[in-house]
mmCIF file of C-alpha atoms in Angstrom:
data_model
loop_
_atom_site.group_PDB
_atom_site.id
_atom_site.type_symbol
_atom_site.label_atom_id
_atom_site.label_comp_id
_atom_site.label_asym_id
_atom_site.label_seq_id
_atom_site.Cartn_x
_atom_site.Cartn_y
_atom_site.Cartn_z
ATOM 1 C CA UNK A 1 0.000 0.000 0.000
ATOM 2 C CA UNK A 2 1.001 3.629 -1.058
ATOM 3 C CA UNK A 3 0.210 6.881 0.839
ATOM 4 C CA UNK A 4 1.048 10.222 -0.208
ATOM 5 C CA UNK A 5 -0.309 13.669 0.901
ATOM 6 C CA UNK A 6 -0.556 16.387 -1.351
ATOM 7 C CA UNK A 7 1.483 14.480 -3.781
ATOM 8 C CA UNK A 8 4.424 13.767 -1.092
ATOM 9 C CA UNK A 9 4.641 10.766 0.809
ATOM 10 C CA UNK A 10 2.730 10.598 3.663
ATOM 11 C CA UNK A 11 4.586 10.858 7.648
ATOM 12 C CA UNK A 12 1.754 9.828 10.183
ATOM 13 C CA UNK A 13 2.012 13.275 12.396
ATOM 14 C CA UNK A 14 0.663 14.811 9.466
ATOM 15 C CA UNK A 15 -2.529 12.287 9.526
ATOM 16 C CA UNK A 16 -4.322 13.092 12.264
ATOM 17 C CA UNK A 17 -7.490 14.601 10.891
ATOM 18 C CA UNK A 18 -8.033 12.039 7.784
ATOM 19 C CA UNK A 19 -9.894 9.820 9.594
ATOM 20 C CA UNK A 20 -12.034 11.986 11.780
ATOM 21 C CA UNK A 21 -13.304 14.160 9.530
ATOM 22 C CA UNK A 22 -13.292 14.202 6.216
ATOM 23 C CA UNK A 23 -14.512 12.416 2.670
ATOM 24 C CA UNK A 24 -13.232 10.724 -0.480
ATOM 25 C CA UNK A 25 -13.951 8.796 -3.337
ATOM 26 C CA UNK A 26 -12.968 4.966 -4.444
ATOM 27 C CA UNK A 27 -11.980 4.013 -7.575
ATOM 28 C CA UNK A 28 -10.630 0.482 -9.537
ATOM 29 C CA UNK A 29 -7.564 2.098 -11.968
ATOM 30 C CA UNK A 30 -6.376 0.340 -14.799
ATOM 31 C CA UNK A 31 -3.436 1.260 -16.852
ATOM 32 C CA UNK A 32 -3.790 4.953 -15.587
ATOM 33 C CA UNK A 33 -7.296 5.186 -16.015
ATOM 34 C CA UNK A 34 -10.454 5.029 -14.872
ATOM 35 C CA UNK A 35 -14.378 4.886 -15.792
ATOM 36 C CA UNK A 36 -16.124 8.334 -14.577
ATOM 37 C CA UNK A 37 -13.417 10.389 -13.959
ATOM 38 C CA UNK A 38 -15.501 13.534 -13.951
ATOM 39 C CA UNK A 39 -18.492 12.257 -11.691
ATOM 40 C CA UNK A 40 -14.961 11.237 -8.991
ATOM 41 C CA UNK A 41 -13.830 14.935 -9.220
ATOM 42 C CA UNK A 42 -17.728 16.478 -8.896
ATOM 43 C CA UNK A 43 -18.085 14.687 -5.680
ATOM 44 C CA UNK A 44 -14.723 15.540 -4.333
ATOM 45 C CA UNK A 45 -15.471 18.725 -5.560
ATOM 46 C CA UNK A 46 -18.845 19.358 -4.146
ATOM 47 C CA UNK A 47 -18.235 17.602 -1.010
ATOM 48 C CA UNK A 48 -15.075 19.933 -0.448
ATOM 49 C CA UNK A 49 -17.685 22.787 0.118
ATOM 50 C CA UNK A 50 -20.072 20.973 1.637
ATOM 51 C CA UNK A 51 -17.664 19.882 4.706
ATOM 52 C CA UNK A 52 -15.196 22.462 4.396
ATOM 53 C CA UNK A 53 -16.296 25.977 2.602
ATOM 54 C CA UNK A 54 -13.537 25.419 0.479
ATOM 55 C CA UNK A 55 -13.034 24.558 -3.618
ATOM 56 C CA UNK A 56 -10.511 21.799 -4.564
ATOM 57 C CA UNK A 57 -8.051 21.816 -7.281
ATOM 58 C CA UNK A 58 -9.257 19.235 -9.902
ATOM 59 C CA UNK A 59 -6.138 19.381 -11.864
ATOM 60 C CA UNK A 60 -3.751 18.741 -8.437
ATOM 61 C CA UNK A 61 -5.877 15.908 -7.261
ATOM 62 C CA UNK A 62 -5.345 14.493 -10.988
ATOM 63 C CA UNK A 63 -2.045 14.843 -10.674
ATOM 64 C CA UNK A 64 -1.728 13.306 -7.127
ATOM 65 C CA UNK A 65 -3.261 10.337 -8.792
ATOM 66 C CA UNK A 66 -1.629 10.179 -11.931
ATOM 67 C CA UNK A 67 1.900 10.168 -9.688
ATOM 68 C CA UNK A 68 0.197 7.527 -7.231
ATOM 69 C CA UNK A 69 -0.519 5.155 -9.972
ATOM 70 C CA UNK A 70 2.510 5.374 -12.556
ATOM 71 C CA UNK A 71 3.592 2.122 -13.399
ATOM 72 C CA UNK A 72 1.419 0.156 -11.926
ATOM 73 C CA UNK A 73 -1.383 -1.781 -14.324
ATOM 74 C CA UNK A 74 -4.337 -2.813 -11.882
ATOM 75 C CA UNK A 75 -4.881 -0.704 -8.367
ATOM 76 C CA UNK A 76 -7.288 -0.211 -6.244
ATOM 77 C CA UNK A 77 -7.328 3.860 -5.630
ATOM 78 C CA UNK A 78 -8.798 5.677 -2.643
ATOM 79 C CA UNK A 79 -8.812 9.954 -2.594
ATOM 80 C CA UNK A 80 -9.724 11.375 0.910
ATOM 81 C CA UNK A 81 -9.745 14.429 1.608
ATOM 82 C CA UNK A 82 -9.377 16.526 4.981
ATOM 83 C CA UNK A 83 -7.448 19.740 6.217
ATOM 84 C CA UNK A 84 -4.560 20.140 8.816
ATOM 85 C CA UNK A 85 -6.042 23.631 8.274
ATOM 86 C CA UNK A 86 -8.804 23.425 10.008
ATOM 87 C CA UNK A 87 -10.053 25.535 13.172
ATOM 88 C CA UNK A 88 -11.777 22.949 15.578
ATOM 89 C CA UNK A 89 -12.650 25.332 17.888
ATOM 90 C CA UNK A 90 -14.958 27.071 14.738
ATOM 91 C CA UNK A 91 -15.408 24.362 12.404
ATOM 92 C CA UNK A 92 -17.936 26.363 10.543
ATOM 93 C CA UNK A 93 -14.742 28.472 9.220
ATOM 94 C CA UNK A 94 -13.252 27.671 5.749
ATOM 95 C CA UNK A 95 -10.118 25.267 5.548
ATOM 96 C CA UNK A 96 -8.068 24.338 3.356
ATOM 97 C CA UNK A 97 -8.263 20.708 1.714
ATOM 98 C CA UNK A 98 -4.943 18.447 1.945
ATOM 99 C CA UNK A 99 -5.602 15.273 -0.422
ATOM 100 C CA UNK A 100 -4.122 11.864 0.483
ATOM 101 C CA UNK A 101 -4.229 9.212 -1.779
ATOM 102 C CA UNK A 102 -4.091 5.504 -1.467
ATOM 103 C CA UNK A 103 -3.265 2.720 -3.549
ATOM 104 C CA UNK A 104 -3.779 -0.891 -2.652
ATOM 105 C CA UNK A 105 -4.295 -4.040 -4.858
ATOM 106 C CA UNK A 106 -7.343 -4.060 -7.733
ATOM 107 C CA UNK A 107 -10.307 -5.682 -6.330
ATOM 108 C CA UNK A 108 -12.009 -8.772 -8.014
ATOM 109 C CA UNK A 109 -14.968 -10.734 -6.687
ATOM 110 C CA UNK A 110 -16.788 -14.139 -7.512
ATOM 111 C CA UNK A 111 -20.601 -12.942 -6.971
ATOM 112 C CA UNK A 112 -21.468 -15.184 -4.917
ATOM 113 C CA UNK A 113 -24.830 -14.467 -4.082
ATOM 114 C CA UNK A 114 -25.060 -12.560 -0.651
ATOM 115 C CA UNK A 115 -28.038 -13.252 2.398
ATOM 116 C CA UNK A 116 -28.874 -9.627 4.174
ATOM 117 C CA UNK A 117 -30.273 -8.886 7.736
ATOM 118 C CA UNK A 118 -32.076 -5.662 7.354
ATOM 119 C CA UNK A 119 -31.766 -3.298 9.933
ATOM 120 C CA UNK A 120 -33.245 0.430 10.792
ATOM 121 C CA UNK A 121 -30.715 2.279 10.102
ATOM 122 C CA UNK A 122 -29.642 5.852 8.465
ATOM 123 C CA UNK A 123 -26.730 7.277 7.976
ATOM 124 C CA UNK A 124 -25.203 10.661 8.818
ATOM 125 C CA UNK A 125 -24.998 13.030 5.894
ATOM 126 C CA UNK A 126 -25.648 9.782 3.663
ATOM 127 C CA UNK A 127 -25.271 12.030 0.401
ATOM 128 C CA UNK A 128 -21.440 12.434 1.115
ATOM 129 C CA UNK A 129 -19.227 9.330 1.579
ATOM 130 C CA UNK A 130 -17.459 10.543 4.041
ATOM 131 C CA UNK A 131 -15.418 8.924 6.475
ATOM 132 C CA UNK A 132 -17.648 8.325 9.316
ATOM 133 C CA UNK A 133 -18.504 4.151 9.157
ATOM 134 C CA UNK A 134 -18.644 3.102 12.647
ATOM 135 C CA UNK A 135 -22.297 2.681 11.678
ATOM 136 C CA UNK A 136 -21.737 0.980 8.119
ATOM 137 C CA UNK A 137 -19.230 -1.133 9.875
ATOM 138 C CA UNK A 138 -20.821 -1.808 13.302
ATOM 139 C CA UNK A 139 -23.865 -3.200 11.296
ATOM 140 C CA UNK A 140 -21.989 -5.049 8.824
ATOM 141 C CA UNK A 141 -20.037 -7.046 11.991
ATOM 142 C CA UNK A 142 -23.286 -7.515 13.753
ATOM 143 C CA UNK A 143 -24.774 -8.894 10.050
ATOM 144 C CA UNK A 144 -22.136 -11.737 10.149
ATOM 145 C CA UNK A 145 -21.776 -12.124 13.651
ATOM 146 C CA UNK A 146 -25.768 -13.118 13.296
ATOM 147 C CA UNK A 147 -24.977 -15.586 10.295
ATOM 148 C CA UNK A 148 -25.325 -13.385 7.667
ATOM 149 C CA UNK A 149 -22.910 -11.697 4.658
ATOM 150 C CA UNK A 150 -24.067 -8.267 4.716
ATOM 151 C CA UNK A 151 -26.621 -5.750 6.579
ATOM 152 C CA UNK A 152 -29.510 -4.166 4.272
ATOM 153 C CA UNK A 153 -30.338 -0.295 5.482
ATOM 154 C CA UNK A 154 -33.823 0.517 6.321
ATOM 155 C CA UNK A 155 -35.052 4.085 7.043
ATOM 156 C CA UNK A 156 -36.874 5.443 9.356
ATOM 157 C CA UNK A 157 -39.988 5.661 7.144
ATOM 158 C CA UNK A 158 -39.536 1.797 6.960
ATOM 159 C CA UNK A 159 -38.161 2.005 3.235
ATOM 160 C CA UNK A 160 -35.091 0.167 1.820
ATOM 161 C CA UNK A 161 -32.219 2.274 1.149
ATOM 162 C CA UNK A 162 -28.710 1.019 0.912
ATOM 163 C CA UNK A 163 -26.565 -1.363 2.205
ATOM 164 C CA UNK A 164 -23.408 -1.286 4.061
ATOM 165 C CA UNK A 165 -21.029 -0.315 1.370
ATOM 166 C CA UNK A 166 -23.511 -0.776 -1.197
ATOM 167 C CA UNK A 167 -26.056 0.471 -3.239
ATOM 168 C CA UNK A 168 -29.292 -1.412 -3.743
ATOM 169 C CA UNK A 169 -31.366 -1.953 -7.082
ATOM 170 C CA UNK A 170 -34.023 -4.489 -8.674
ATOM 171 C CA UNK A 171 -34.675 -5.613 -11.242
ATOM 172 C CA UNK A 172 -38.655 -5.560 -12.343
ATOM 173 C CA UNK A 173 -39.860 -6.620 -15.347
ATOM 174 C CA UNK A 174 -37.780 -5.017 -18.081
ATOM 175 C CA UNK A 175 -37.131 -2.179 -15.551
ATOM 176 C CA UNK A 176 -34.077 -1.262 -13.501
ATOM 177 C CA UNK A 177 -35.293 0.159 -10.214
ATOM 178 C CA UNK A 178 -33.323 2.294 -7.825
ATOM 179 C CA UNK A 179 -34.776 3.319 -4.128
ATOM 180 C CA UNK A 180 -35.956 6.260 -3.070
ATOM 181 C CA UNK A 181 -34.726 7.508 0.248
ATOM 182 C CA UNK A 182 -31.603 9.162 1.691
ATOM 183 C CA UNK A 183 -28.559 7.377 0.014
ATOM 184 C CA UNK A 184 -25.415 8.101 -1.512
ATOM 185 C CA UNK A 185 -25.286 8.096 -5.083
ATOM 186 C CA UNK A 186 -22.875 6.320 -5.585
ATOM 187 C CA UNK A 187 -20.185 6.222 -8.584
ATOM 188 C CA UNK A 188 -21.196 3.259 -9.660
ATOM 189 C CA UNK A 189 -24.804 3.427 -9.467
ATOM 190 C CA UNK A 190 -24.452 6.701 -11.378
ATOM 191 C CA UNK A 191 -22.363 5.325 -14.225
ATOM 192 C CA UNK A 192 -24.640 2.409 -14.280
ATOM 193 C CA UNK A 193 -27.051 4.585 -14.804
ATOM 194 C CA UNK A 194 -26.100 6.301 -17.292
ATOM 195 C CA UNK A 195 -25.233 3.203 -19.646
ATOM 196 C CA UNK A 196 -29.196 2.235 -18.998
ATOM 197 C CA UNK A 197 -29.970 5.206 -20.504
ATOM 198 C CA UNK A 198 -27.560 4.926 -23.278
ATOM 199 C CA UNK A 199 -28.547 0.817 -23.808
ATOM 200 C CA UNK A 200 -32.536 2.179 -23.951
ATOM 201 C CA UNK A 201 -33.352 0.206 -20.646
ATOM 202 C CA UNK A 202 -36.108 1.413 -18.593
ATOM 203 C CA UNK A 203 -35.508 2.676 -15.133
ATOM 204 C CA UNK A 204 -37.140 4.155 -12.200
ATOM 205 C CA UNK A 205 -36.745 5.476 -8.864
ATOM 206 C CA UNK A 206 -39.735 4.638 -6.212
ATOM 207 C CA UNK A 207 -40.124 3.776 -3.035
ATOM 208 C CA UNK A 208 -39.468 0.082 -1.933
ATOM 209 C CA UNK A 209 -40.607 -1.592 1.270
ATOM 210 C CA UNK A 210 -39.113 -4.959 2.412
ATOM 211 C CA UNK A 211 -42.258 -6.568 2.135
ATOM 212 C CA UNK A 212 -42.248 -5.627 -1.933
ATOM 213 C CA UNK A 213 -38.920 -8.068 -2.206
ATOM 214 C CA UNK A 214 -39.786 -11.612 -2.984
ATOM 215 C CA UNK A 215 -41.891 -9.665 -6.151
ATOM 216 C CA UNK A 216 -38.634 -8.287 -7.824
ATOM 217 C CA UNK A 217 -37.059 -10.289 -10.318
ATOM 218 C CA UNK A 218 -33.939 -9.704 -8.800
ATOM 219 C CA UNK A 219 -32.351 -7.434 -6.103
ATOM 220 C CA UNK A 220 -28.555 -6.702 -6.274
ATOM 221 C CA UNK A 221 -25.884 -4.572 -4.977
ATOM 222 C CA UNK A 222 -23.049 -2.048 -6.644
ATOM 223 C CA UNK A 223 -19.837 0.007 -5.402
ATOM 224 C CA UNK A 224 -16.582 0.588 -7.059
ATOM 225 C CA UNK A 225 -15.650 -3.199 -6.469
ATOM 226 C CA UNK A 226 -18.385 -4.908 -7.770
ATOM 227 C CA UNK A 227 -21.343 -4.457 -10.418
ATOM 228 C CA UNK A 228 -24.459 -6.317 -9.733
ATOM 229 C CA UNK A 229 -23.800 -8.012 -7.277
ATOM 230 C CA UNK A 230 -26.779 -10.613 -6.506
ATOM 231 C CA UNK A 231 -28.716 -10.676 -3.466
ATOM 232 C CA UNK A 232 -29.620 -14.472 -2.333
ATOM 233 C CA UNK A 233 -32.182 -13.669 0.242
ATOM 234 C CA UNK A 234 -32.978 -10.562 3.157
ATOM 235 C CA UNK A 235 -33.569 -11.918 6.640
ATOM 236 C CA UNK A 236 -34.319 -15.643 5.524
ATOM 237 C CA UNK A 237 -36.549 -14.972 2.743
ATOM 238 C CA UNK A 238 -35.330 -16.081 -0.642
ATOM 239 C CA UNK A 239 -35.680 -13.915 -3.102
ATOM 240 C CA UNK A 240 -35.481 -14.507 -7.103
ATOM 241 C CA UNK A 241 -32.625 -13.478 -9.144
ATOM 242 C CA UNK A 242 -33.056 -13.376 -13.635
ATOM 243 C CA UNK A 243 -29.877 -14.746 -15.072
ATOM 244 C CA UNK A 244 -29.820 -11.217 -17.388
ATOM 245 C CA UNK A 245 -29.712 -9.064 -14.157
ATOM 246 C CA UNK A 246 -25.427 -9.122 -14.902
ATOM 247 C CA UNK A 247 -25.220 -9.000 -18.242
ATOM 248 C CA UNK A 248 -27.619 -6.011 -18.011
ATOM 249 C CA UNK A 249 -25.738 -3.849 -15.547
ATOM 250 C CA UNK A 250 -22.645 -4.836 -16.828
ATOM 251 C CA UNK A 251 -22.861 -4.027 -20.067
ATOM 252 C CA UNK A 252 -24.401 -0.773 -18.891
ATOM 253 C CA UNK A 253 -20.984 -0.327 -16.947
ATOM 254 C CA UNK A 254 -18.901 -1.198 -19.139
ATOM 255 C CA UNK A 255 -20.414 1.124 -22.245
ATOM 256 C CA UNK A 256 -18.892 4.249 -19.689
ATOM 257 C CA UNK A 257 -15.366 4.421 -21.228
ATOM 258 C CA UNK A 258 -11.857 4.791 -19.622
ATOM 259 C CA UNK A 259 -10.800 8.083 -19.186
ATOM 260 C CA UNK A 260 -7.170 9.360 -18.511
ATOM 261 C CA UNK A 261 -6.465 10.545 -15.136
#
C-alpha cells in the first residue's frame, strides 16, 4: 500500500485529521485510467464545500493520482480528503483541503450471491461518503456475527435504502429500479445509470418496502468493487434473481469508457 499527501509521501504526524473528519472517493484504476473520472472529481469537488467551505483543485488531485498510480497496471485507488487547516474550535470556518491518496491491490470478486439482515438504520450526511462508518461497519459485523454476509439499510420511514457499502437496485420486469430515500449516489450506481440510458433500458426510482422483495425479479448490490452483485435472500426470505440481471448492468458499466487521469 502507497500513501502520499498532497502528492508527497505521507509521515503519520501529518494524519491526524483524515480519519475523523473528512470524505473521499474509491476508484478500480487500470493502466492509468479510470471509468467516470468527472463524476470522482464532482463529488470531491462538491463535497469539499459541503464539509469544508472550500473549492478543490481538480487538476492537483489528478495529478496526485496520476503520480500515485505510474507504473502500476491494476490498483485499487482511494482519494480522501481533509485539512490540517482546520479551526476545531470554529469548524464552521473555511479550511483548506490536503488530499491523500491511497493505492492498494485491484479488487475482483466471484458474486457469490449474498443473504442480508435488514436493519433500521440511516446514515449521517448519507449524500457524502465521508469517512464516518462506525455505523456501516458496526452493522456489517453484527450482520455476520448473526450468520449473515451483509446488513440491508432501512429508514426510518420503513423504506429500503442502501446497504453497508452498497447500493441497492431491482430488477422488475424489463425495468431497472433504484430506491428512493436518503442514500449516496454512488459512482457506480451513477455510471450504471447512465449506460441504462444509453442501452434504452427502462428505469425508475420509487419507493421500496421490504415486504415488496420476494416480487422483484432480482435485487442486487453495486460500489466501485463490484457491479451487480446478486442478493440471495434478506432476513431468511429467498428472493429470485433473472440470469440477465449481470449482463444487463454490466454491459451498462462497461459502455462508460476509460478516461485518462
Amino acid at each position: 500500500m502507497k500513501l502520499e499527501l498532497n502528492g508527497a509521501p505521507a509521515r503519520s504526524e501529518d494524519l491526524a485529521g483524515a480519519f475523523g473528519y473528512g470524505h473521499f472517493t474509491a476508484m478500480q484504476v487500470r493502466d492509468g485510467k479510470v471509468r467516470g473520472l468527472d463524476v470522482h472529481l464532482n463529488r470531491l469537488v462538491t463535497s469539499t464545500r459541503r464539509m469544508f467551505a472550500g473549492e478543490l483543485d481538480t487538476e492537483a488531485v489528478r495529478g496526485y493520482v496520476r503520480q500515485a498510480v505510474q507504473g502500476a497496471g491494476a490498483l485499487s485507488v482511494r482519494v480522501v480528503i481533509f485539512s490540517r487547516a482546520m479551526d476545531w474550535s470554529d469548524p464552521g470556518a473555511p479550511a483548506a483541503p490536503d488530499v491523500l491518496v491511497r493505492t492498494g491491490p485491484p479488487q475482483e470478486h466471484e458474486l457469490t450471491p449474498l443473504r442480508l439482515r435488514s436493519v433500521r438504520y440511516e446514515r449521517v450526511l448519507p449524500e457524502v461518503k465521508h469517512v464516518g462508518t462506525f455505523g456501516l461497519v458496526h452493522h456489517r459485523r453484527e450482520a455476520k456475527m448473526a450468520g449473515y454476509d451483509d446488513a440491508l439499510f432501512i429508514d426510518y420511514q420503513g423504506r429500503v435504502s442502501e446497504a453497508s457499502i452498497w447500493n441497492v437496485g431491482f430488477l422488475d420486469g424489463g425495468t431497472v429500479v433504484w430506491p428512493q430515500a436518503p442514500v449516496l449516489d454512488g459512482i457506480s450506481q451513477q455510471l450504471v445509470r447512465r449506460g441504462l440510458e444509453r442501452n434504452g433500458i427502462p428505469q425508475e426510482t420509487r419507493e421500496v418496502r421490504p415486504a415488496e422483495l420476494p416480487g422483484f425479479d432480482a435485487m442486487f448490490l453495486t460500489n466501485s468493487e463490484s457491479i451487480g452483485w446478486p442478493v440471495a435472500s434478506v432476513d431468511g426470505v429467498v428472493l429470485p434473481f433473472a440470469p440477465e440481471t449481470g449482463r444487463i448492468l454490466t454491459e451498462a458499466y462497461e459502455s462508460n469508457p476509460w478516461d485518462e487521469i
